[in-house]
Short mmCIF file of C-alpha atoms in Angstrom, two decimals:
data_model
loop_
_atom_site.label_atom_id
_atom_site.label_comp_id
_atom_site.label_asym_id
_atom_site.label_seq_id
_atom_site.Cartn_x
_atom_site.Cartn_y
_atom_site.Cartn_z
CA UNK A 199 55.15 121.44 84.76
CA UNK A 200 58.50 119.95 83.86
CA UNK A 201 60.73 117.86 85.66
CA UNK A 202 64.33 119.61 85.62
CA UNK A 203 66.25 117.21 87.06
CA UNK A 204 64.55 114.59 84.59
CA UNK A 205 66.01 116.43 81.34
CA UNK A 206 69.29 117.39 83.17
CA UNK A 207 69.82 113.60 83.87
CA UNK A 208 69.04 112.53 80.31
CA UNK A 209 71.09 115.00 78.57
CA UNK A 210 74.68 114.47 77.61
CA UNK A 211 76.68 116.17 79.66
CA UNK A 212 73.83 115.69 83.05
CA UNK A 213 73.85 112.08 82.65
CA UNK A 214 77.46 111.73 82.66
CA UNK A 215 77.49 113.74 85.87
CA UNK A 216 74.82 111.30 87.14
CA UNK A 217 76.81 108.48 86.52
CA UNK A 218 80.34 109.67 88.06
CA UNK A 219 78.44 110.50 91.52
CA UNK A 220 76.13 107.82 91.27
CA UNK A 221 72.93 109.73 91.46
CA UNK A 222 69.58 108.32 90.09
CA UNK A 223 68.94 108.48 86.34
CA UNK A 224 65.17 108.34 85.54
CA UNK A 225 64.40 106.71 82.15
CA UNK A 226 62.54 109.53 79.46
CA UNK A 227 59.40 107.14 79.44
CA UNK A 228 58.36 105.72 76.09
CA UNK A 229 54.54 107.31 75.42
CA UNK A 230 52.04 106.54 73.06
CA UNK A 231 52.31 108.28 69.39
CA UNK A 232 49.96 108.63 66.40
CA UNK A 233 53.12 108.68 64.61
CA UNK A 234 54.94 105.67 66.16
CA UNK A 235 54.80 101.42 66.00
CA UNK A 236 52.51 101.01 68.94
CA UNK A 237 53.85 97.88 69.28
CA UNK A 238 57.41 96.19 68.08
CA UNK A 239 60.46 94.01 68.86
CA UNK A 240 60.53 90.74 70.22
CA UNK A 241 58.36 89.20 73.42
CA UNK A 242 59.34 86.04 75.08
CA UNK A 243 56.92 83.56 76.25
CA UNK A 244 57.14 81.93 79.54
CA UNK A 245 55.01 79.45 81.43
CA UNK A 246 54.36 77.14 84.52
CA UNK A 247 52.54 73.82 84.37
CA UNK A 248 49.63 73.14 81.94
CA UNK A 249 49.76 77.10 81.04
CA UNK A 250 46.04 77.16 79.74
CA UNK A 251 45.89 80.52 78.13
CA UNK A 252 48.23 79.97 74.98
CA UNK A 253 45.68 79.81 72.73
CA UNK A 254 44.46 83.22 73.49
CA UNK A 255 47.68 84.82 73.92
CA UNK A 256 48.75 83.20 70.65
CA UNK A 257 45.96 85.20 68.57
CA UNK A 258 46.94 88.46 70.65
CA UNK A 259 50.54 88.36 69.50
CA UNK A 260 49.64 87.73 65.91
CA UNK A 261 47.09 90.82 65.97
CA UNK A 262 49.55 93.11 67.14
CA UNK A 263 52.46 91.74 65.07
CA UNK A 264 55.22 91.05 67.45
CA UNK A 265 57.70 88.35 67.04
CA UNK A 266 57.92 85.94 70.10
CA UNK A 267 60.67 83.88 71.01
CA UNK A 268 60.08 80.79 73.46
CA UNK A 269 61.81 79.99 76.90
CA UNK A 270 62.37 76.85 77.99
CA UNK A 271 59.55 76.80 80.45
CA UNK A 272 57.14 77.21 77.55
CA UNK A 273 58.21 73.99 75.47
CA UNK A 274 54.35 73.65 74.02
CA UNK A 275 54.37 77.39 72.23
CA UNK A 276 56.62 76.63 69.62
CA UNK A 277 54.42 74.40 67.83
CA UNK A 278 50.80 76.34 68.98
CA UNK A 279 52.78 79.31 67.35
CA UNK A 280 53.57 78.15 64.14
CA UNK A 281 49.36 76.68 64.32
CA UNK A 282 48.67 80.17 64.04
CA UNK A 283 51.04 81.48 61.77
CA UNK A 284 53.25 83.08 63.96
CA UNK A 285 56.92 83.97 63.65
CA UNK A 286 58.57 82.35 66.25
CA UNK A 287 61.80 81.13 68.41
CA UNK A 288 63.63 80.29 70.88
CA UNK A 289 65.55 81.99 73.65
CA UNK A 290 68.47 80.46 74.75
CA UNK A 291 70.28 81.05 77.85
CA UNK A 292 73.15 82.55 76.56
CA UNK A 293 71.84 85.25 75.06
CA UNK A 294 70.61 86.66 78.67
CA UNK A 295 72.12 90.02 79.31
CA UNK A 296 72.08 91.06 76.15
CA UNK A 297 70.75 94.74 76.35
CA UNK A 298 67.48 95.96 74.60
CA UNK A 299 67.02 92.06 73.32
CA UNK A 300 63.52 92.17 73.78
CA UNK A 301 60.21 94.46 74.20
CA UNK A 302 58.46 92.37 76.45
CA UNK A 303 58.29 89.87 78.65
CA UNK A 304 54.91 87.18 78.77
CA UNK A 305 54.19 84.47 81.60
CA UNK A 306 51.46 82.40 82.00
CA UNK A 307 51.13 80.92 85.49
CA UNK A 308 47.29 80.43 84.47
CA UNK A 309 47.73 76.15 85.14
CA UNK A 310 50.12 76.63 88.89
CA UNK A 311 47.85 75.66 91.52
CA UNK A 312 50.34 74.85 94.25
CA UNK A 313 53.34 76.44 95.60
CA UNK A 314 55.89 73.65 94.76
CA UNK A 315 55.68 74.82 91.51
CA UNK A 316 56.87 77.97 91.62
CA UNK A 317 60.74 77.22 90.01
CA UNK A 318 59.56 77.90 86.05
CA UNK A 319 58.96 81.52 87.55
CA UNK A 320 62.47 82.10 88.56
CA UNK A 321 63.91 80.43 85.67
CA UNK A 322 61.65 82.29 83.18
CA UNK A 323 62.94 86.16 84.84
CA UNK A 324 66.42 85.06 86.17
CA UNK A 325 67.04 84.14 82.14
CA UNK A 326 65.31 86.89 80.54
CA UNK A 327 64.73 89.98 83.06
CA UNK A 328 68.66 91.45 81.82
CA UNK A 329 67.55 91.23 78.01
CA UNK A 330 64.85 93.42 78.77
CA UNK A 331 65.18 96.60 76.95
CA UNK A 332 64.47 100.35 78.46
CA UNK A 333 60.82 100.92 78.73
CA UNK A 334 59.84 97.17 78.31
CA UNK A 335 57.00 95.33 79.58
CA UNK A 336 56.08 92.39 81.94
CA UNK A 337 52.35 90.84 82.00
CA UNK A 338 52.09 87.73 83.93
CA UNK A 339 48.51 85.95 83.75
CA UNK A 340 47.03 83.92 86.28
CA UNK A 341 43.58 82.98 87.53
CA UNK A 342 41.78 84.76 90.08
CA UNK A 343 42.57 83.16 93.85
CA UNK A 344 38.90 83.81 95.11
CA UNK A 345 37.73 81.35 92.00
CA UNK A 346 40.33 78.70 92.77
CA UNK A 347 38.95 75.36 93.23
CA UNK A 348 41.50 74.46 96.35
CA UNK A 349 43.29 76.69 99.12
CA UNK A 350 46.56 75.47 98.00
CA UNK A 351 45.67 76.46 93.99
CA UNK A 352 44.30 79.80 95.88
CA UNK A 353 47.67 80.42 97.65
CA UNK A 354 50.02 80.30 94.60
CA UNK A 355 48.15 82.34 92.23
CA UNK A 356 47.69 85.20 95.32
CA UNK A 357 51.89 84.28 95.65
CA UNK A 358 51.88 86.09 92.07
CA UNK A 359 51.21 89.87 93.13
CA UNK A 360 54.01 89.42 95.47
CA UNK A 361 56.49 88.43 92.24
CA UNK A 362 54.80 90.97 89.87
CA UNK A 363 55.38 94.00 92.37
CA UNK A 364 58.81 93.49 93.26
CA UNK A 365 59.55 93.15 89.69
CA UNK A 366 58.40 96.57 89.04
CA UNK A 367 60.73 97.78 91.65
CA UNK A 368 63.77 96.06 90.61
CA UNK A 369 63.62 96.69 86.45
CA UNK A 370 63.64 100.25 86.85
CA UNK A 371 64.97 101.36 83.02
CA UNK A 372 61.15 102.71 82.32
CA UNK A 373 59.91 98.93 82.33
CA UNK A 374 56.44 98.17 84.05
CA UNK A 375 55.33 95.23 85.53
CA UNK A 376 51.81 93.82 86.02
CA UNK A 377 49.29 90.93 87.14
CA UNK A 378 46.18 90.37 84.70
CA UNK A 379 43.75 87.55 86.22
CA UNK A 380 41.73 86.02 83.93
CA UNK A 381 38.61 84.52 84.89
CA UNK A 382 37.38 80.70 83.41
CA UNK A 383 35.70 81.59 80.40
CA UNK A 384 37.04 84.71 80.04
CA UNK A 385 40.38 83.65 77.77
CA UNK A 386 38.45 85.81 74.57
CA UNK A 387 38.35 88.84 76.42
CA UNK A 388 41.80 89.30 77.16
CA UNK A 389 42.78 91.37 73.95
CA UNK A 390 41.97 94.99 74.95
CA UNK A 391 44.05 94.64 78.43
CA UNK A 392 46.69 92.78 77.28
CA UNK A 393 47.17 95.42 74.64
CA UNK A 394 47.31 98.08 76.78
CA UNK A 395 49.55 96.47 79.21
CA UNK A 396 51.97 95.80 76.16
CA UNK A 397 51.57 99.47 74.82
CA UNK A 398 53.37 102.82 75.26
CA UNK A 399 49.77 103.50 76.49
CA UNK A 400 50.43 102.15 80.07
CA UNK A 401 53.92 103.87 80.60
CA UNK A 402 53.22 104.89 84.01
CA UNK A 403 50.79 101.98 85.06
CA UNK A 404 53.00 99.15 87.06
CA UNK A 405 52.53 97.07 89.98
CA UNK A 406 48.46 96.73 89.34
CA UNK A 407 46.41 93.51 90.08
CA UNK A 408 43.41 93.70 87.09
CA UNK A 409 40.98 91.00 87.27
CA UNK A 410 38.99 89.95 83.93
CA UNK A 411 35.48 87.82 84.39
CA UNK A 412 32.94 87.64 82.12
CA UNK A 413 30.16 90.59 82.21
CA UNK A 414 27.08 88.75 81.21
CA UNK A 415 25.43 85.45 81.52
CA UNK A 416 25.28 85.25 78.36
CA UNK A 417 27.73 85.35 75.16
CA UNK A 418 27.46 88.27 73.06
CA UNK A 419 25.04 87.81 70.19
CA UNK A 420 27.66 86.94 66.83
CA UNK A 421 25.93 89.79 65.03
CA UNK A 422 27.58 92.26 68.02
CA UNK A 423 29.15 94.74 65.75
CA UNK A 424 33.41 94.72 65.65
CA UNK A 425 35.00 97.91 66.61
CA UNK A 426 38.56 99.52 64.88
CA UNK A 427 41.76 98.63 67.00
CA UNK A 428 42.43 102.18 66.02
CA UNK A 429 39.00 103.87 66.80
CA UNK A 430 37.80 102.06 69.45
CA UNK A 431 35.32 104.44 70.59
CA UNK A 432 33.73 105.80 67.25
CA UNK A 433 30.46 106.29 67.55
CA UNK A 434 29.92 106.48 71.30
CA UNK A 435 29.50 109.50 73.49
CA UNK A 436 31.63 110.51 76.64
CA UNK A 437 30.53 112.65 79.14
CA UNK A 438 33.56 113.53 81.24
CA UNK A 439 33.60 116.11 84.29
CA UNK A 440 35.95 118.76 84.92
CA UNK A 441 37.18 118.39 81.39
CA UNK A 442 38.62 122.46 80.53
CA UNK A 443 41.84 122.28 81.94
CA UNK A 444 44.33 119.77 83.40
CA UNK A 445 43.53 115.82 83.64
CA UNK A 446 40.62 116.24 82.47
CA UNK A 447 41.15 118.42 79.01
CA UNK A 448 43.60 114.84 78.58
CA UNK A 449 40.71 112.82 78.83
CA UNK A 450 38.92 114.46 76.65
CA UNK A 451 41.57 114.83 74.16
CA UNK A 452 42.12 110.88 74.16
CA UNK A 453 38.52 109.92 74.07
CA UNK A 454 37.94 111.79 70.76
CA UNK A 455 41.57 111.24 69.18
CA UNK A 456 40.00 107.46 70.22
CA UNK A 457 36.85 108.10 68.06
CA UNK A 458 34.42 109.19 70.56
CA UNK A 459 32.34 112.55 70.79
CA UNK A 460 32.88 114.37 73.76
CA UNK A 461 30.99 116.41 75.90
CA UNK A 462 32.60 118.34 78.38
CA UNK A 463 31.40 119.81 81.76
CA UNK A 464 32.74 122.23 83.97
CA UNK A 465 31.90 125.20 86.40
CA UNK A 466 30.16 128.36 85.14
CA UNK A 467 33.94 130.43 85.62
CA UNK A 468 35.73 128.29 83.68
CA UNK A 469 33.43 128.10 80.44
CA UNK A 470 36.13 130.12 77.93
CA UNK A 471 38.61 127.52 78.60
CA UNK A 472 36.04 124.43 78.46
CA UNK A 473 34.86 126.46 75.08
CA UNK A 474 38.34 126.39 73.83
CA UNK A 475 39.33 122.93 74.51
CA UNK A 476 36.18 121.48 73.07
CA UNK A 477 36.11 123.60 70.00
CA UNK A 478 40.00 121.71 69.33
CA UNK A 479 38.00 118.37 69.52
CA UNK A 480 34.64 119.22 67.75
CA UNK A 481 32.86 118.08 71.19
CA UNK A 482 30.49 120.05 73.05
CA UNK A 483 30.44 121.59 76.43
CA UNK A 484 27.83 122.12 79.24
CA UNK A 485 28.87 124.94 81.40
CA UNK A 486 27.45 123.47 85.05
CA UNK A 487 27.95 123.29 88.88
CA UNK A 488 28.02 119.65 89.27
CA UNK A 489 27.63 120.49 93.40
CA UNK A 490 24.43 121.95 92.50
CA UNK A 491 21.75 120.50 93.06
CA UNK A 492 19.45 121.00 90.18
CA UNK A 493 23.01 119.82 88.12
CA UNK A 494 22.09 116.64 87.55
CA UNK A 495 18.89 116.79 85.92
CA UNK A 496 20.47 119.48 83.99
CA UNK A 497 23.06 117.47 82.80
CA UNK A 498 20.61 114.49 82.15
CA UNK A 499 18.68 116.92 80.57
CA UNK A 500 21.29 118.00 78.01
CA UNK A 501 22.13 114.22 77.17
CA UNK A 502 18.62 113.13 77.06
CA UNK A 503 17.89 113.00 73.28
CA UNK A 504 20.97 110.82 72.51
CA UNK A 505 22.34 109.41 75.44
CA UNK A 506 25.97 108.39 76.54
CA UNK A 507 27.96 105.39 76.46
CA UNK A 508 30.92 106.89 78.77
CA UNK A 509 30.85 108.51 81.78
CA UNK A 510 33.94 109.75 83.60
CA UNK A 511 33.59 111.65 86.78
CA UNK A 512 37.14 113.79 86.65
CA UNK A 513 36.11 116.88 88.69
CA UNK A 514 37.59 117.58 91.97
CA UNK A 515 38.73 119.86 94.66
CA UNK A 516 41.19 120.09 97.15
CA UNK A 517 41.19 122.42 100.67
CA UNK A 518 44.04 120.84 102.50
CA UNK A 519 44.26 121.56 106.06
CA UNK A 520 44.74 119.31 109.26
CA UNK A 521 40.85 118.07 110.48
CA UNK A 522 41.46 120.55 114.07
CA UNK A 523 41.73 123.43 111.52
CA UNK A 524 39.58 122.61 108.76
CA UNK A 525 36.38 124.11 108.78
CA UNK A 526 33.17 122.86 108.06
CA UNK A 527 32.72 124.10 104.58
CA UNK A 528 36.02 123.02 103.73
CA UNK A 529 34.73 119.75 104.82
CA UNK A 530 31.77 119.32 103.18
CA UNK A 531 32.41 121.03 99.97
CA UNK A 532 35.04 118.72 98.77
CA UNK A 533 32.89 115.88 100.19
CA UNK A 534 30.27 117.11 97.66
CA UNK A 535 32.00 117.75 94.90
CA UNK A 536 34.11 114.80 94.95
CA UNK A 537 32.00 112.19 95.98
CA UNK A 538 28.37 113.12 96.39
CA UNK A 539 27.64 114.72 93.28
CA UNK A 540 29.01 111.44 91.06
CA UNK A 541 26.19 109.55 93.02
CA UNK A 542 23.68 112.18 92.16
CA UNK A 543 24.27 112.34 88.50
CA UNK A 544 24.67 108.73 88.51
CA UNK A 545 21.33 108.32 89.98
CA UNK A 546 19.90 110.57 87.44
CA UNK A 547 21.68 109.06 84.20
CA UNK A 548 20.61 105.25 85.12
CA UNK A 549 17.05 106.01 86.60
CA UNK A 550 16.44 107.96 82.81
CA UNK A 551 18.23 104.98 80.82
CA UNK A 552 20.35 108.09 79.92
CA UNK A 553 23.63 105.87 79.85
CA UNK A 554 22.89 103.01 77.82
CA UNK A 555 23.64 99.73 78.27
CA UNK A 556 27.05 98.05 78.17
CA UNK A 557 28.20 101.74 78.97
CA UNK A 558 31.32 103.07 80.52
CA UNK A 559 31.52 104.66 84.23
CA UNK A 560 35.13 105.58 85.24
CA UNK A 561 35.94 107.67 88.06
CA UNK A 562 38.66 109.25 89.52
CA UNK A 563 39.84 108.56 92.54
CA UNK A 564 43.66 108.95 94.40
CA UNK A 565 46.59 106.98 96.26
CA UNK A 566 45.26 109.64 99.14
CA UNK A 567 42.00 108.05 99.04
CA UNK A 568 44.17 104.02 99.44
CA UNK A 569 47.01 105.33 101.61
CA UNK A 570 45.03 108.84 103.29
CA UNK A 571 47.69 111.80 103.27
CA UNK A 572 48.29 114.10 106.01
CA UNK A 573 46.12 117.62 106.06
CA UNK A 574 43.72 115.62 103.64
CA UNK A 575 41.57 113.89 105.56
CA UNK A 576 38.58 115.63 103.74
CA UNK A 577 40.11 114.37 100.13
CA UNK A 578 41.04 111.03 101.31
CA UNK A 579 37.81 110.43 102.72
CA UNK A 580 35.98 111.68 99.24
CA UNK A 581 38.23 109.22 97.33
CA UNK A 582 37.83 106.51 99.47
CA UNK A 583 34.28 106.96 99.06
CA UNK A 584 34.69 107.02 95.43
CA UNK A 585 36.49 103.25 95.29
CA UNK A 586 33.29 101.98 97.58
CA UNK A 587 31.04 103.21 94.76
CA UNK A 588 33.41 101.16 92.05
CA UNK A 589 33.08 98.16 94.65
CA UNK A 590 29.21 98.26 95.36
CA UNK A 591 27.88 99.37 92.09
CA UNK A 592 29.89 96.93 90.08
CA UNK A 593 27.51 94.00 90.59
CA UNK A 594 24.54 95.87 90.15
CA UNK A 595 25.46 97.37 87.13
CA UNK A 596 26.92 93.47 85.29
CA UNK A 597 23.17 92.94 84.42
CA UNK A 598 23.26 95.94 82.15
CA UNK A 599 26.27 95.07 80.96
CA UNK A 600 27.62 98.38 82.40
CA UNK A 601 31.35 98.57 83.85
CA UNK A 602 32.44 100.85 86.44
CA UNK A 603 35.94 101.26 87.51
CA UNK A 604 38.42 103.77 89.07
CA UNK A 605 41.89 105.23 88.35
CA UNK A 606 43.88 106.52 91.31
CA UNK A 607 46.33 109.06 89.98
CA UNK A 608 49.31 109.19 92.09
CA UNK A 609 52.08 112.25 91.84
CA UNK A 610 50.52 113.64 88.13
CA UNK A 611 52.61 116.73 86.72
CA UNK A 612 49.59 119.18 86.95
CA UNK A 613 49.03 123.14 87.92
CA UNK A 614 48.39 121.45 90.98
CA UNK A 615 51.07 120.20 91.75
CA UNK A 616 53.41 123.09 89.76
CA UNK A 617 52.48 124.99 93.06
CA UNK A 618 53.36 122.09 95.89
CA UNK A 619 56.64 123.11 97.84
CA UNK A 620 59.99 122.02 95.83
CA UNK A 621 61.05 119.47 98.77
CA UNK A 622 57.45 117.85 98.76
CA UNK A 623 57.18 118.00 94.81
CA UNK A 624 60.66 116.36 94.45
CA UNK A 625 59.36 113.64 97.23
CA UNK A 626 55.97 112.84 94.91
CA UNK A 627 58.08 112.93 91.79
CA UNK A 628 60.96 110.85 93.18
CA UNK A 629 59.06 108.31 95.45
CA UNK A 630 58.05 105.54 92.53
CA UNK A 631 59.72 103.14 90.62
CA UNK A 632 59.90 105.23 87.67
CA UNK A 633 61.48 108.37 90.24
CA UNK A 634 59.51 110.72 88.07
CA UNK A 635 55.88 112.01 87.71
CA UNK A 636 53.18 111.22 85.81
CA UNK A 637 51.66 113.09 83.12
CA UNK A 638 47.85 113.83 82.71
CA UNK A 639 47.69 111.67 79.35
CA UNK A 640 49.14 108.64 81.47
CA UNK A 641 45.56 108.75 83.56
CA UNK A 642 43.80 109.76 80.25
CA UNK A 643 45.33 106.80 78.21
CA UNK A 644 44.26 104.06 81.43
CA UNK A 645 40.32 105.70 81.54
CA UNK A 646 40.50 104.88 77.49
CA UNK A 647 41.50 101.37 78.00
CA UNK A 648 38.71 101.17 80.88
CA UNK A 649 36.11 103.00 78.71
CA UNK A 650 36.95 100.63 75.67
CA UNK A 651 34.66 97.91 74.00
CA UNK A 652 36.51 95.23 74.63
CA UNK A 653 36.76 95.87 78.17
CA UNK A 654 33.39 94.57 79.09
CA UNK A 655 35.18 92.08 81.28
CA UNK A 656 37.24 94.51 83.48
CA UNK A 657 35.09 96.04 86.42
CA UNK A 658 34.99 96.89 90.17
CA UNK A 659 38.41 97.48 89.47
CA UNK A 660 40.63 100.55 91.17
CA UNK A 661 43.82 100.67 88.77
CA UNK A 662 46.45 103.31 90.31
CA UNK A 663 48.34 105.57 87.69
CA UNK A 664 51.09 106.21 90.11
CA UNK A 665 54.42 104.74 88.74
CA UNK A 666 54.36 101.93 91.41
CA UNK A 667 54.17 104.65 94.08
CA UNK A 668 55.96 103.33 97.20
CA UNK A 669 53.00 104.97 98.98
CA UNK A 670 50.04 102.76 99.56
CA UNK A 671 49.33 99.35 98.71
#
């Protein structure tokens, strides 16, 4: 579906019009291409006191080869830079305001453990936020507050999602805004994130808390084979739901341009497009009723001889009516689709040792199933239920090594929503930071971070797709 107003805006003529009667002008969002620097331009470094994750972020930003420039608040990377080879800076003052200066915007807050020492944080953004370009990025790290070793160290790092999330609201220009904590120990496992934070990959991810902690007791062995930055998921196997048309065809299509080889399942009816889509990818597809209940021994079945290292439950329905007119069926069907039938095929894939270990569950959930929605109360309920699975299995699953986690979509430019009435379609698209939709490769691009190796450390985790929806938390 395309946004009309979004091109009209954006061309010539439409975004002088915008202009002269002051009407909103969405930014064309900057997406991921094969074809395209994933990653460019200048990123300033900011910190608070005793910023204790420099080392790590130094050997990010020289992977990724992007020049950094230093703000006054972070007077000890100049020198840790150049340690590691980097081309480096300084930003000065009087450069602020000068449009399109830089890509991206780093602070560490990692070492602030009491709110007195919150000033580097508004000296950092006042200085640098109008030098930002269009479609730029902020990350701020921290540590998480539930690990802090004082209330007061607990208070200021929790002060953080407050800053991050009205930051997101007041860049507009495309930019995105979010709060990576990063658990003691964890500093080496920051890469994959921190990429995708920094990437085209997360252009419609802002205002999201993510929370990094070690998976295992133990460190991984040094024999633990590296994976391609590129290719992240070759050799592994994805099993992803509903994955013929829509959100899920996306997913597929990014988990095997990612290296992966997919198989797809979806209903019996819809096996010539689930043919066709696969075919495009060279996966394979298992034409099944995941509601039924013989489905998931049939799908266990199917994977047996090889087993999976992804899972991603995509399927879903919708029967929207108000809970005095919704009938039973209506009820339970999208209760069972939506929710029940991930546990069952769950069940079956761990109990066989089907999905392997340090595997890959990501599921989809909604901002309905966060903020409920009107006439939904059966879908809310069934994504609800889906971010309680994330939340309980999590800890069960660390010993395996296994990750689960959830997206929660938010207004997604689907045949769904092509056929939602123009005044609430404008509402979804409009009601965001960004003022636009999403598109289904923004939610497939945030399950391949989530399925990727070297996020081992990233679990229990709901991460909303949503353009900082103003709906929900």
């Amino acid at each position: 579906m395309n946004d009309s107003y979004l091109k009209f805006v954006n061309s010539p003529f439409g975004g002088r019009l915008a202009r002269s009667l002051g009407l909103p002008k969405p930014e064309v969002l900057r997406r991921y291409r094969a074809d395209r620097p994933e990653f460019d331009g200048l990123i300033a470094i900011g910190a608070g006191r005793e910023p204790r994750l420099f080392d790590a972020l130094a050997s990010l930003i020289a992977s990724i080869g992007m020049t950094s420039v230093a703000h006054e608040s972070a007077g000890l990377w100049v020198p840790l830079a150049n340690r590691h080879g980097l081309m480096t800076g300084r930003f000065e003052p009087a450069e602020a305001g000068a449009p399109g200066k830089l890509a991206a915007l780093l602070f560490d807050a990692s070492g602030i453990d009491d709110s007195s020492q919150f000033q580097p944080l508004h000296g950092f953004f006042h200085d640098t936020l109008r030098s930002l370009g269009k479609c730029g990025r902020i990350v701020v790290l921290g540590r998480p507050p539930e690990a802090c070793a004082s209330p007061r160290q607990w208070t200021a790092q929790r002060a953080l999602e407050g800053l991050v999330r009205s930051l997101g609201k007041e860049a507009r220009r495309g930019i995105t805004a979010n709060l990576v904590y990063v658990a003691h120990g964890s500093e080496s496992a920051i890469d994959a994130t921190l990429r995708f934070f920094l990437s085209p990959r997360s252009a419609y991810v802002s205002g999201q808390v993510v929370r990094i902690a070690g998976n295992r007791n133990q460190a991984p062995p040094p024999d633990a084979p590296a994976f391609d930055w590129r290719q992240p998921l070759a050799g592994k196997r994805a099993l992803v739901t509903g994955a013929a048309r829509g959100i899920g065809a996306a997913i597929a299509s990014v988990l095997a341009a990612e290296g992966a080889h997919v198989i797809g399942v979806d209903i019996p009816s819809a096996r010539d497009a689930l043919d066709a889509t696969l075919r495009q990818l060279n996966g394979s597809a298992l034409s099944f009723d995941i509601a039924a209940p013989e489905a998931p021994a049939q799908i266990a079945a199917a994977l047996d001889e090889l087993g999976v290292d992804i899972v991603v439950h995509n399927a879903g329905i919708t029967k929207d009516k108000t809970i005095a007119r919704m009938t039973d069926a209506a009820w339970q069907s999208v209760l069972d689709i939506n929710l029940s039938a991930q546990e069952r095929i769950d069940d079956a894939l761990l109990a066989g040792g089907i999905l392997r270990d340090d595997g890959r569950i990501v599921a989809v959930s909604s901002i309905s199933g966060i903020a409920g929605n009107a006439g939904q109360t059966n879908y809310a309920t069934s994504k609800a239920g889906v971010i309680g699975r994330v939340e309980s299995m999590a800890p069960q699953l660390r010993a395996r090594g296994i990750t689960i986690n959830a997206v929660a979509p938010g207004f997604i430019e689907t045949q769904m929503t092509a056929k939602m009435p123009l005044a609430l379609r404008e509402a979804g698209r409009r009601m965001n930071s960004m003022s636009q939709g999403g598109q289904p490769v923004d939610v497939a691009q945030t399950i391949a971070w989530l399925a990727h190796p070297g996020s081992a450390g990233v679990t229990g985790q709901i991460v909303r797709v949503c353009g900082q929806s103003l709906i929900g938390a």
